[in-house]
Short mmCIF file of C-alpha atoms in Angstrom, two decimals:
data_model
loop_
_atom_site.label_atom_id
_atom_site.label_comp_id
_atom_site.label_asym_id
_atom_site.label_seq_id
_atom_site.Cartn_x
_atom_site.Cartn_y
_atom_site.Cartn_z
CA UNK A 1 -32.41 23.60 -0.28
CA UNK A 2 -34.04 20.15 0.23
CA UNK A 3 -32.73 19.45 -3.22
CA UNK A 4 -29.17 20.24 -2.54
CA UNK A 5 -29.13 18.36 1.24
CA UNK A 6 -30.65 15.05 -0.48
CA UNK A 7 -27.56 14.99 -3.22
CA UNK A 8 -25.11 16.16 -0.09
CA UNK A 9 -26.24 13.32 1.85
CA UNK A 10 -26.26 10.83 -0.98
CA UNK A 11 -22.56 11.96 -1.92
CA UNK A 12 -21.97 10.91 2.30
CA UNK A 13 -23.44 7.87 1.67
CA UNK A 14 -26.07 8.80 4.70
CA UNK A 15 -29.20 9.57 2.34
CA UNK A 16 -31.54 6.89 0.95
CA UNK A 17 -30.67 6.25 -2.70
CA UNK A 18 -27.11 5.23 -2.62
CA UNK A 19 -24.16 5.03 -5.29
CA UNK A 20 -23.20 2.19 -7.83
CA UNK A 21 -20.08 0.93 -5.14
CA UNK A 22 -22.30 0.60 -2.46
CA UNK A 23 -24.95 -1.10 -4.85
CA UNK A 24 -22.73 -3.82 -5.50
CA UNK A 25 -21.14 -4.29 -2.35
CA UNK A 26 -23.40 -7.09 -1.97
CA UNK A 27 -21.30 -9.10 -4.38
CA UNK A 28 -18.11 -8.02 -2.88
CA UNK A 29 -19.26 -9.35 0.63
CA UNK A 30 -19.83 -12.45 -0.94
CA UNK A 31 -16.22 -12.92 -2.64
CA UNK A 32 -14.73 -11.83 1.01
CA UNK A 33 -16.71 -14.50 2.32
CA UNK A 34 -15.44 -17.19 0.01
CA UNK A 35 -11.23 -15.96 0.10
CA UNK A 36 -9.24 -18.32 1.09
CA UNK A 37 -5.11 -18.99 1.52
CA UNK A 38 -4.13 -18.92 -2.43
CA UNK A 39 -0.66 -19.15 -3.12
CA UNK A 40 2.75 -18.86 -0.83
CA UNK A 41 6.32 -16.99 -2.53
CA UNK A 42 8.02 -19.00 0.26
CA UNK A 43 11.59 -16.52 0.49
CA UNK A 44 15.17 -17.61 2.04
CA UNK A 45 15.56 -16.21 5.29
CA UNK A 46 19.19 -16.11 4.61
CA UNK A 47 18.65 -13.84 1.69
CA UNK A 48 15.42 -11.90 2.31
CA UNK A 49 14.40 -12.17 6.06
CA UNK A 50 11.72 -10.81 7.42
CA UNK A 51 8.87 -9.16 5.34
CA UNK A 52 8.53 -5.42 6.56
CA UNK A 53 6.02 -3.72 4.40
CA UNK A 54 3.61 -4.80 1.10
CA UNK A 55 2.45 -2.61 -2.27
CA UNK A 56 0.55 -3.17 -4.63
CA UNK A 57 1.14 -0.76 -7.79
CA UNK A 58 -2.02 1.37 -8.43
CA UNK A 59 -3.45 -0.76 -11.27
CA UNK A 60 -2.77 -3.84 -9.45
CA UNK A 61 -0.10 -5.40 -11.71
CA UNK A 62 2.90 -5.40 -9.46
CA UNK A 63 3.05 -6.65 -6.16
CA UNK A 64 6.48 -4.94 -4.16
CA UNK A 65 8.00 -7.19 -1.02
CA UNK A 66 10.10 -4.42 1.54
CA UNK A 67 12.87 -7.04 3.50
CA UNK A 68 14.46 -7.09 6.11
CA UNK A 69 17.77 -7.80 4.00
CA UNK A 70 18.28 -4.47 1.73
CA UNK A 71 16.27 -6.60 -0.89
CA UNK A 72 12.79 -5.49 -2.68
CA UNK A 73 10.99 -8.46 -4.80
CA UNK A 74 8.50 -7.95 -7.42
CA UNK A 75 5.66 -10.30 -8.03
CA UNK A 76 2.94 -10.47 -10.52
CA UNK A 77 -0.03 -11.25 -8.04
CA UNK A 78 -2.54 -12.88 -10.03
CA UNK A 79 -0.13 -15.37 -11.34
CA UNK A 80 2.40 -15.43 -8.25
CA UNK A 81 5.01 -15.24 -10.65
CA UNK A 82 8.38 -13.68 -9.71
CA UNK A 83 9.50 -10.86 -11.54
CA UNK A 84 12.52 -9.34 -10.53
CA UNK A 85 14.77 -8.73 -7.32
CA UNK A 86 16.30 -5.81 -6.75
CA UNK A 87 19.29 -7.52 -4.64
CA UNK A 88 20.91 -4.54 -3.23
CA UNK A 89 17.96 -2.14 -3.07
CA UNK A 90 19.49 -0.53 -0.43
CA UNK A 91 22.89 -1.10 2.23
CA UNK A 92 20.34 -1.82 5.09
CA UNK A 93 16.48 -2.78 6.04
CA UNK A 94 14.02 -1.97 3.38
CA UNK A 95 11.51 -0.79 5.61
CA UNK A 96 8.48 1.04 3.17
CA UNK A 97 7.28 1.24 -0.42
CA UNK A 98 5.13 3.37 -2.02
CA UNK A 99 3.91 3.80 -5.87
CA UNK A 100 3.72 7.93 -7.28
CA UNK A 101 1.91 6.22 -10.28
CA UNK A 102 1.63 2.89 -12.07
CA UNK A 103 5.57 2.95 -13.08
CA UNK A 104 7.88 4.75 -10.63
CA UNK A 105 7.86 3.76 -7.02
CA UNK A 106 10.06 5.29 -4.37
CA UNK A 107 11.69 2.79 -1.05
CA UNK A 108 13.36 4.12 2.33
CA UNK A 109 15.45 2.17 4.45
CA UNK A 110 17.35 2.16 7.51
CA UNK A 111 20.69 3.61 5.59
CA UNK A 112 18.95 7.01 5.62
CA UNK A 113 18.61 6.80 2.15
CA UNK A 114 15.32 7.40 0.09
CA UNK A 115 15.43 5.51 -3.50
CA UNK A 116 13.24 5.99 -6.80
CA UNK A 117 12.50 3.17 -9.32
CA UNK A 118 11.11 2.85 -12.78
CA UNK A 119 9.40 -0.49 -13.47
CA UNK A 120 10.22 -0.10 -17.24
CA UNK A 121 14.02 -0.20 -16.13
CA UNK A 122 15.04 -1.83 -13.17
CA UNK A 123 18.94 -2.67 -13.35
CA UNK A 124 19.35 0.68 -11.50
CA UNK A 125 17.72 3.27 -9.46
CA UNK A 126 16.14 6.65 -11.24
CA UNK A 127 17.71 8.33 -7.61
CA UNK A 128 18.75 8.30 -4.54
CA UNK A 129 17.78 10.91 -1.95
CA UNK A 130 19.65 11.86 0.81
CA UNK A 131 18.93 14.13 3.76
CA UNK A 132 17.87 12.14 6.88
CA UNK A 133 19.83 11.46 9.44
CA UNK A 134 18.18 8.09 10.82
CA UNK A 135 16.16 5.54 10.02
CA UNK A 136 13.92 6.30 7.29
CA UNK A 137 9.97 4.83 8.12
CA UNK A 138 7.18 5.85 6.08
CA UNK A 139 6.97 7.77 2.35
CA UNK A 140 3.76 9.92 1.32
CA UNK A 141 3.06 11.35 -2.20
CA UNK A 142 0.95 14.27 -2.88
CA UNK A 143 -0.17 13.68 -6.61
CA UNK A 144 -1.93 17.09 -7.04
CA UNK A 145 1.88 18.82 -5.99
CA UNK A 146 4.13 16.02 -7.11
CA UNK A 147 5.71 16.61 -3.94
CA UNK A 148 7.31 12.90 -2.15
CA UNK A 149 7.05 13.33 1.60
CA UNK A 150 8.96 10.91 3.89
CA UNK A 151 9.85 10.66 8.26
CA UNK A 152 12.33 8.86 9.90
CA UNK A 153 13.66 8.13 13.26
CA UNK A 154 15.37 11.20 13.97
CA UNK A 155 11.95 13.02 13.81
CA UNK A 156 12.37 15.13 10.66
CA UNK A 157 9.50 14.96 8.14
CA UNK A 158 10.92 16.26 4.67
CA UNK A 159 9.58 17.10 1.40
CA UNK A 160 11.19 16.24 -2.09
CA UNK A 161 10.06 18.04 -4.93
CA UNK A 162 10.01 15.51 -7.99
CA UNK A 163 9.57 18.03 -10.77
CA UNK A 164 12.75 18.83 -10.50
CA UNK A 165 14.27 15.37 -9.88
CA UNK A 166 17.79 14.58 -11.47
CA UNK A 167 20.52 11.42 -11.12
CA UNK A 168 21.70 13.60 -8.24
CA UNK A 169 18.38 13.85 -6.31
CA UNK A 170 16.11 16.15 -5.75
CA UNK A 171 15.35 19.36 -3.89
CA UNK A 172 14.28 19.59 -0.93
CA UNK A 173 13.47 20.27 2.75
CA UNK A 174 12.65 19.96 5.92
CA UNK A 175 9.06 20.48 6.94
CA UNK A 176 8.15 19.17 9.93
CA UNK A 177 9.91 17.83 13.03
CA UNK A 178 9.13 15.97 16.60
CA UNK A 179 10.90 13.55 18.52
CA UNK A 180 9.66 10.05 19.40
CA UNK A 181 8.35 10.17 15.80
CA UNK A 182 6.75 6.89 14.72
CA UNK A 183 4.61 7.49 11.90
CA UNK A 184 3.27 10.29 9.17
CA UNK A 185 0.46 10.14 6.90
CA UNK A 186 -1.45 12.45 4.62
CA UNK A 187 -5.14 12.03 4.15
CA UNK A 188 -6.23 11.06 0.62
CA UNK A 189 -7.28 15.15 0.01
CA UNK A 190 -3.38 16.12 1.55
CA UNK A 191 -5.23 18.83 4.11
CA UNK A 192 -4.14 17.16 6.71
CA UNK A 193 -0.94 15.34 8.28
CA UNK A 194 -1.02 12.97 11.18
CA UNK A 195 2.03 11.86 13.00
CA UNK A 196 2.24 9.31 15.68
CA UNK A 197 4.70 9.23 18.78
CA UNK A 198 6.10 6.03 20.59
CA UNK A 199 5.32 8.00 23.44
CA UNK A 200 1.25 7.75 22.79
CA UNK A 201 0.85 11.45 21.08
CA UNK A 202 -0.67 11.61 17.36
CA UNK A 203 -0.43 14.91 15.84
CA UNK A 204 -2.43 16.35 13.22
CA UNK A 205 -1.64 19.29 11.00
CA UNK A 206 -4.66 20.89 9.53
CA UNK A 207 -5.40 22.95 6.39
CA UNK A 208 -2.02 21.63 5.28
CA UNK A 209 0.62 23.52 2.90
CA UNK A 210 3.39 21.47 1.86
CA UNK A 211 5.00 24.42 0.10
CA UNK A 212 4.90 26.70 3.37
CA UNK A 213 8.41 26.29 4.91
CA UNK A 214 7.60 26.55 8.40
CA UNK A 215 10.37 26.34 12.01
CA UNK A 216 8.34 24.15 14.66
CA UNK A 217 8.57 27.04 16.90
CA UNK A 218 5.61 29.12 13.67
CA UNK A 219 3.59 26.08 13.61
CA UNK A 220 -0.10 28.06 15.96
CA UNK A 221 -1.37 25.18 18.48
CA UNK A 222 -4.67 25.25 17.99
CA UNK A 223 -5.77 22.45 20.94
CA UNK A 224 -3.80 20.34 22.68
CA UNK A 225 -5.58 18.31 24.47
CA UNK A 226 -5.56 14.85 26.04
CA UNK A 227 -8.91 12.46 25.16
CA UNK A 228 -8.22 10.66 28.34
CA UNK A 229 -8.32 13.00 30.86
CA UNK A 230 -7.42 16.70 31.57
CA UNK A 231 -3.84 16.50 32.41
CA UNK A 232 -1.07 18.63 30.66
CA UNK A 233 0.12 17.38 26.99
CA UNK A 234 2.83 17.59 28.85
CA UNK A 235 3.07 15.47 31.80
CA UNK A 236 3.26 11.80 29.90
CA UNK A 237 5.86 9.71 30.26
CA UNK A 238 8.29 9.06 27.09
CA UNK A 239 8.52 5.13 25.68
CA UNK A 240 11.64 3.79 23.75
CA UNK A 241 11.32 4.42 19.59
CA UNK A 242 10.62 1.15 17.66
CA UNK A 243 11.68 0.24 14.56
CA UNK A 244 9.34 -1.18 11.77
CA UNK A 245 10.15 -5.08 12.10
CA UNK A 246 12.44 -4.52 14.97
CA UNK A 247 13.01 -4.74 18.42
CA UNK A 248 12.82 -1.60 20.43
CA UNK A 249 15.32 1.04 20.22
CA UNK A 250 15.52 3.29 22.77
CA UNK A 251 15.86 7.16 22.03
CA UNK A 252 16.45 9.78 24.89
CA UNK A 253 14.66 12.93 23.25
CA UNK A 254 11.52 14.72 24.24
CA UNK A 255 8.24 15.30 22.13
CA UNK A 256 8.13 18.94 21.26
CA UNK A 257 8.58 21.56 23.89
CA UNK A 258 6.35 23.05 26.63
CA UNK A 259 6.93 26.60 25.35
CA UNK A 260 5.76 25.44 21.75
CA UNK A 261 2.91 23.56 22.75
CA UNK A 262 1.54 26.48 24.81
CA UNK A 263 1.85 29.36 21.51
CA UNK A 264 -1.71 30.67 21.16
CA UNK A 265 -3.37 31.08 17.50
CA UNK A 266 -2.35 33.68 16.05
CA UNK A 267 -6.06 34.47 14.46
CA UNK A 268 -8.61 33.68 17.17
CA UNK A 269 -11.38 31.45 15.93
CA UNK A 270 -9.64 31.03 12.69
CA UNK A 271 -7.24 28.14 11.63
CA UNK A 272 -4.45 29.21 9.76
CA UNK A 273 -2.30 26.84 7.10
CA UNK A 274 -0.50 23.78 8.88
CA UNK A 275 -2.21 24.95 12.32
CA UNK A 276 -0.92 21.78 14.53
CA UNK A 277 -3.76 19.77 16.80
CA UNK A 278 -2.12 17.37 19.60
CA UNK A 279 -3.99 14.84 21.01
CA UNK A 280 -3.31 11.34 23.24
CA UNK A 281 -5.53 9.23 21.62
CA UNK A 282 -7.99 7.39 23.90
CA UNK A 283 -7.07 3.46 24.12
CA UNK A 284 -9.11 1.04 25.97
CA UNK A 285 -7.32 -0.43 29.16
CA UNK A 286 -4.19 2.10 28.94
CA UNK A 287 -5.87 5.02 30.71
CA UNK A 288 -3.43 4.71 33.55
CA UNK A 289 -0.58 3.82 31.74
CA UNK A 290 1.59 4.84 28.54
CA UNK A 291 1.25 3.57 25.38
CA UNK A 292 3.28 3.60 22.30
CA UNK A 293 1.20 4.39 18.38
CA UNK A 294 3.39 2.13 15.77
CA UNK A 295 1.18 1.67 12.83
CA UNK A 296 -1.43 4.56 11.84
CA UNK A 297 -3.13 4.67 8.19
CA UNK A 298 -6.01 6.68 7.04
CA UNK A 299 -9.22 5.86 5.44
CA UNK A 300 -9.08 5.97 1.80
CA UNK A 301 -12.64 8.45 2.28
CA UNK A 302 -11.07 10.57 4.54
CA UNK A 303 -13.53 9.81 7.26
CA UNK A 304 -11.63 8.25 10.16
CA UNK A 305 -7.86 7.22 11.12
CA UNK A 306 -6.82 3.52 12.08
CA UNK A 307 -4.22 2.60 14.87
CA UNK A 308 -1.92 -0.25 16.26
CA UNK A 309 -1.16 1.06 19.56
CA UNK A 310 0.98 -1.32 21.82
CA UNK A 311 1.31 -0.78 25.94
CA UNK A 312 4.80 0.27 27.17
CA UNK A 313 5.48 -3.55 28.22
CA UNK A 314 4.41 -4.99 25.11
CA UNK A 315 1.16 -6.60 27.30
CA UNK A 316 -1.69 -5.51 25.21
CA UNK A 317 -2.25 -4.23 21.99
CA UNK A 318 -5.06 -2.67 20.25
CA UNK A 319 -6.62 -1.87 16.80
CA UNK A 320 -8.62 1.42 17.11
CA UNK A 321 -10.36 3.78 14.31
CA UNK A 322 -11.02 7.27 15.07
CA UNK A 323 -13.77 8.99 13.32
CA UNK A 324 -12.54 12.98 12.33
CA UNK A 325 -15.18 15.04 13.75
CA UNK A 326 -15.31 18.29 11.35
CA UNK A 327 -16.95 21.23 12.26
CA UNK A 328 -16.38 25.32 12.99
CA UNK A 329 -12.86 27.11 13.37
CA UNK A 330 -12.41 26.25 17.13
CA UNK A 331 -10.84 29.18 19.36
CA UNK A 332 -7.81 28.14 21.44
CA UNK A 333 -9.61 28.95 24.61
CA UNK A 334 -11.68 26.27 23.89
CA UNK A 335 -10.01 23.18 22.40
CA UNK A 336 -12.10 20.44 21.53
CA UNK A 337 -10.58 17.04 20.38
CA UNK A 338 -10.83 16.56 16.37
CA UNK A 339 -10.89 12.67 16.16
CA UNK A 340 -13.21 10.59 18.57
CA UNK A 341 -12.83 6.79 19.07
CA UNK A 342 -15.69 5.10 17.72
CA UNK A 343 -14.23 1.06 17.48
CA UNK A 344 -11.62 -0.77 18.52
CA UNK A 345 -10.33 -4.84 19.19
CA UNK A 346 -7.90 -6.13 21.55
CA UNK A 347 -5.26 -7.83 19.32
CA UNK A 348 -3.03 -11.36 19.96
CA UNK A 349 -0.62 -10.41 22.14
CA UNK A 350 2.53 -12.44 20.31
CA UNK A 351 5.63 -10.92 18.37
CA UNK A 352 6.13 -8.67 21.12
CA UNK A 353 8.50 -5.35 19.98
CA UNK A 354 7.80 -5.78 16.71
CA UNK A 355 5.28 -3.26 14.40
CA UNK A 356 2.24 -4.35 12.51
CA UNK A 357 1.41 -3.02 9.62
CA UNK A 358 -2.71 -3.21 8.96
CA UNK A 359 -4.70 -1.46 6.36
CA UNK A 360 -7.91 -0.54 5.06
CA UNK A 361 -9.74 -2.40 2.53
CA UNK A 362 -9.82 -0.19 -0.98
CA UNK A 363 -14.12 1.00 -0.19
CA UNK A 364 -12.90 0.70 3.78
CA UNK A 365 -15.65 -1.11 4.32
CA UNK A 366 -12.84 -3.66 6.12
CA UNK A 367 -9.74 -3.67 8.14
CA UNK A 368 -6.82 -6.23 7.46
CA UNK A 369 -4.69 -6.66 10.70
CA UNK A 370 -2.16 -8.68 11.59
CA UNK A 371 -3.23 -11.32 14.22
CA UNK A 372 -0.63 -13.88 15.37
CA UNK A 373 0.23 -16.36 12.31
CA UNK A 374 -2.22 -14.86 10.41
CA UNK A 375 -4.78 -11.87 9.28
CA UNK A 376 -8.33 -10.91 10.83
CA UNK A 377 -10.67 -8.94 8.44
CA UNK A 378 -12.79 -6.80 10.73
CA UNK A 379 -15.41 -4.67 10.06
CA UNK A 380 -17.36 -1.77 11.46
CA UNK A 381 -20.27 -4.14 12.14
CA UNK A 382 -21.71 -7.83 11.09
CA UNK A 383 -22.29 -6.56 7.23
CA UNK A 384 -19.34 -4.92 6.76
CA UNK A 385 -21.69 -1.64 6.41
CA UNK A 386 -19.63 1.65 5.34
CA UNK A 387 -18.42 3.54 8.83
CA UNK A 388 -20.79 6.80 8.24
CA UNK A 389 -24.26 4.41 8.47
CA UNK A 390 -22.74 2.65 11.73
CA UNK A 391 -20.98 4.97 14.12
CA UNK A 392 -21.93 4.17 17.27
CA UNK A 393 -22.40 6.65 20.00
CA UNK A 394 -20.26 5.14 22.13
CA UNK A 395 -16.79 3.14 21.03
CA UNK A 396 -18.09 -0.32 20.17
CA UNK A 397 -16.03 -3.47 19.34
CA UNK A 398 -14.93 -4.15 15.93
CA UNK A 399 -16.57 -7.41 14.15
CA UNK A 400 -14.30 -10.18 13.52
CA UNK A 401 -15.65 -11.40 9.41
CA UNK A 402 -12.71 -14.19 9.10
CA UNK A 403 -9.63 -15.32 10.01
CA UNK A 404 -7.20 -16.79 8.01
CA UNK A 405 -3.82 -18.64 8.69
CA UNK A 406 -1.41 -19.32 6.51
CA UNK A 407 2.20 -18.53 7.90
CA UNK A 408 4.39 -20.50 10.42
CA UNK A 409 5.45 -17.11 12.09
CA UNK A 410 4.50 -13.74 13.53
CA UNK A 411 2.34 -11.50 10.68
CA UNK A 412 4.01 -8.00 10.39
CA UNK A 413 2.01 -6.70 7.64
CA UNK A 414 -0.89 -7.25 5.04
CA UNK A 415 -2.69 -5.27 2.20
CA UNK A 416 -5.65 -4.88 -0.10
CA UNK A 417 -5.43 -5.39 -3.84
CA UNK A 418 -6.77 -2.16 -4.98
CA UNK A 419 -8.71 -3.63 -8.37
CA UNK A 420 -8.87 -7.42 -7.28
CA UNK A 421 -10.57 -9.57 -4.52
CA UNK A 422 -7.01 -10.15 -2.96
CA UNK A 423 -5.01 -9.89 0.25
CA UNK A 424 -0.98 -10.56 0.75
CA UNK A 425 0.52 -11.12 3.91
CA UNK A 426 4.36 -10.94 5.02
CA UNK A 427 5.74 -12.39 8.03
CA UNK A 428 8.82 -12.77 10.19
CA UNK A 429 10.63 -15.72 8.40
CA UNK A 430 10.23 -13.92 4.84
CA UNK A 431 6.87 -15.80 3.46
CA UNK A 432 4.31 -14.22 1.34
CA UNK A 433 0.95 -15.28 1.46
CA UNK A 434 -2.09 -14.26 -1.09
CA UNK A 435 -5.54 -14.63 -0.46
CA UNK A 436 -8.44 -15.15 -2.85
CA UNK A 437 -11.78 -16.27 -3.14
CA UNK A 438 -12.14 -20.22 -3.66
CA UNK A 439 -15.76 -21.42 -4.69
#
């Protein structure tokens, strides 16, 4: 037994002897330390505008640029060197990229659409998927099913089945849907989905089965629960939906409905596939008022979740991680809240009604977040320790490590190199910065 709960704990990362990544973490502190502005893609505002979201391919070779103008660039990012532009991408914003493997890629974009790409063969797409109705925000990718996963504006999450992808798409349907729907994300084991709400929900869909076609109406509410006081899920105010880059749009549905947020579990004490948790997430200084989620990504360990959450008036915004508290089946007579806020960081308060994009460092030992002109790396505490050997027992602020400026205008997203010590940052006017060590 002792045996067994020493190699448990070292797996965690909470027992003594610890494993070769955190060994060297040391050195990696140390290159953090030393990055600096690198290089700048400076792009034409009359032919790119604004920079909406960043990817890097898996191995690190390709760096992808979503604009504002239906365009996606390719860079090589240890050279800076262009590589190609994919001029017409799309008929509208380019709003997310994300890599299935270290060749084909998939974009969405506010024409509905859903687009794959082949790096060995760019002059034209590999598909186009269609089947949303709105704005298309966020694309997910489930390796171990091969199934793509993307959300929009008008609420519908949907899944694509790529093994059977031909010129003419592929199959598919819808899985999931909620109004006032923001964001989805799959954490990096696919049992769960989270979904954020402009109107301040996040909901979480545990034990997840992407290839259980479920109605809303089927989907067993296992809690819902506010973290900020005892009043009804239901009783919030709703907030205007915002666009990834974009001012506010306003949309005049509901989240979903009281009757399917009060269906008991169908197996007390038991949580069945894709049973659905809904939670207000508790932000500092908003406990009295609404507050709208607009960027959520998950910790590449599973551990914790990450907002941006913005007031209703755009007056304060806030970078908090949520720690996921595991534990027993929980009966639905007594809901207990899954995620518990353990840090968080007031943000600069500029480039108000637009979304920014932050992310986790690859170890997520660091958060990259957009801060004004520029990018703050933060971490759970002064040495950047991993978030299991620092959670606090009450939320605590996160540490500011460096800032770094670079851009004449309003940072709406950044990410982490996942093989080198490097950082790229996109902003309103359509510039590119990369960051890098200098000794």
């Amino acid at each position: 037994g002792g045996l067994f709960a020493w190699l448990r704990g070292r797996c965690l990362g909470r027992g003594a002897a610890v494993d070769p990544a955190r060994d060297t973490f040391g050195a990696m502190t140390g290159l953090y330390g030393a990055i600096q502005p690198a290089d700048s893609v400076s792009l034409s505002t009359r032919t790119h505008g604004a920079v909406f979201n960043l990817e890097y391919s898996p191995d690190g070779s390709v760096l992808t640029v979503a604009c504002e103008q239906t365009e996606v660039l390719l860079f090589d990012p240890i050279s800076s060197k262009h590589i190609k532009t994919l001029s017409e991408a799309h008929e509208d914003c380019v709003n997310n990229i994300r890599f299935l493997d270290n060749r084909l890629f998939a974009t969405c974009s506010d024409d509905t659409t859903i687009a794959l790409w082949d790096l060995r063969k760019l002059n034209t797409k590999v598909c186009t998927l269609h089947g949303h109705t709105s704005w298309v925000k966020n694309i997910e990718y489930d390796t171990n099913t091969r199934l793509l996963v993307t959300s929009g504006f008008d609420g519908n999450v949907i899944i694509w089945d790529t093994n059977r992808c031909t010129e003419d798409g592929c199959p598919h349907k819808k899985f999931f849907h909620t109004r006032f729907l923001m964001r989805m994300r799959l954490t990096p084991d696919c049992s769960k989905m989270l979904i954020s709400t402009s109107s301040g929900y996040l909901l979480i869909l545990h034990d997840l089965d992407l290839n259980k076609s479920l109605e809303v109406g089927s989907y067993p509410i296992l809690r819902a629960r506010r973290t900020t006081s005892s009043s009804d899920i239901t009783s919030s105010g709703s907030s205007g939906t915002r666009a990834v880059g974009s001012p506010c749009h306003q949309n005049d549905s509901g989240l979903l409905s009281e009757k399917t947020l009060s269906r008991p579990s169908q197996r007390e004490g038991v949580s069945p596939r894709n049973s659905l948790e809904v939670l207000t997430p508790e932000v500092p200084g908003e406990r009295d008022r609404g507050n709208c989620i607009t960027s959520l990504q998950l910790h590449p360990k599973g551990w914790a979740t990450l907002l941006r959450c913005s007031s209703n008036t755009d007056d304060q915004e806030w970078t908090c991680v949520y720690e996921f508290q595991e534990g027993a089946p929980v009966r639905p007579v007594s809901p207990r809240c899954s995620l518990r806020l353990t840090h968080c960081i007031e943000e600069a308060n500029v480039g108000r009604g637009y979304i920014k994009e932050l992310c986790f460092s690859p170890d997520g030992r660091m958060i990259s977040s957009p801060h004004g002109f520029g990018i703050r790396l933060l971490g759970f505490d002064a040495h950047c320790s991993e978030l299991v050997d620092c959670l606090p027992r009450e939320a605590s602020p996160l540490r500011e490590i460096r800032s770094l400026y670079s851009h004449n205008d309003v940072v709406l997203t950044t990410k982490f190199s996942p093989t080198h010590c490097q950082i790229a940052s996109g902003c309103l006017s359509g510039r590119v910065s990369l960051y890098q060590p200098k000794f």
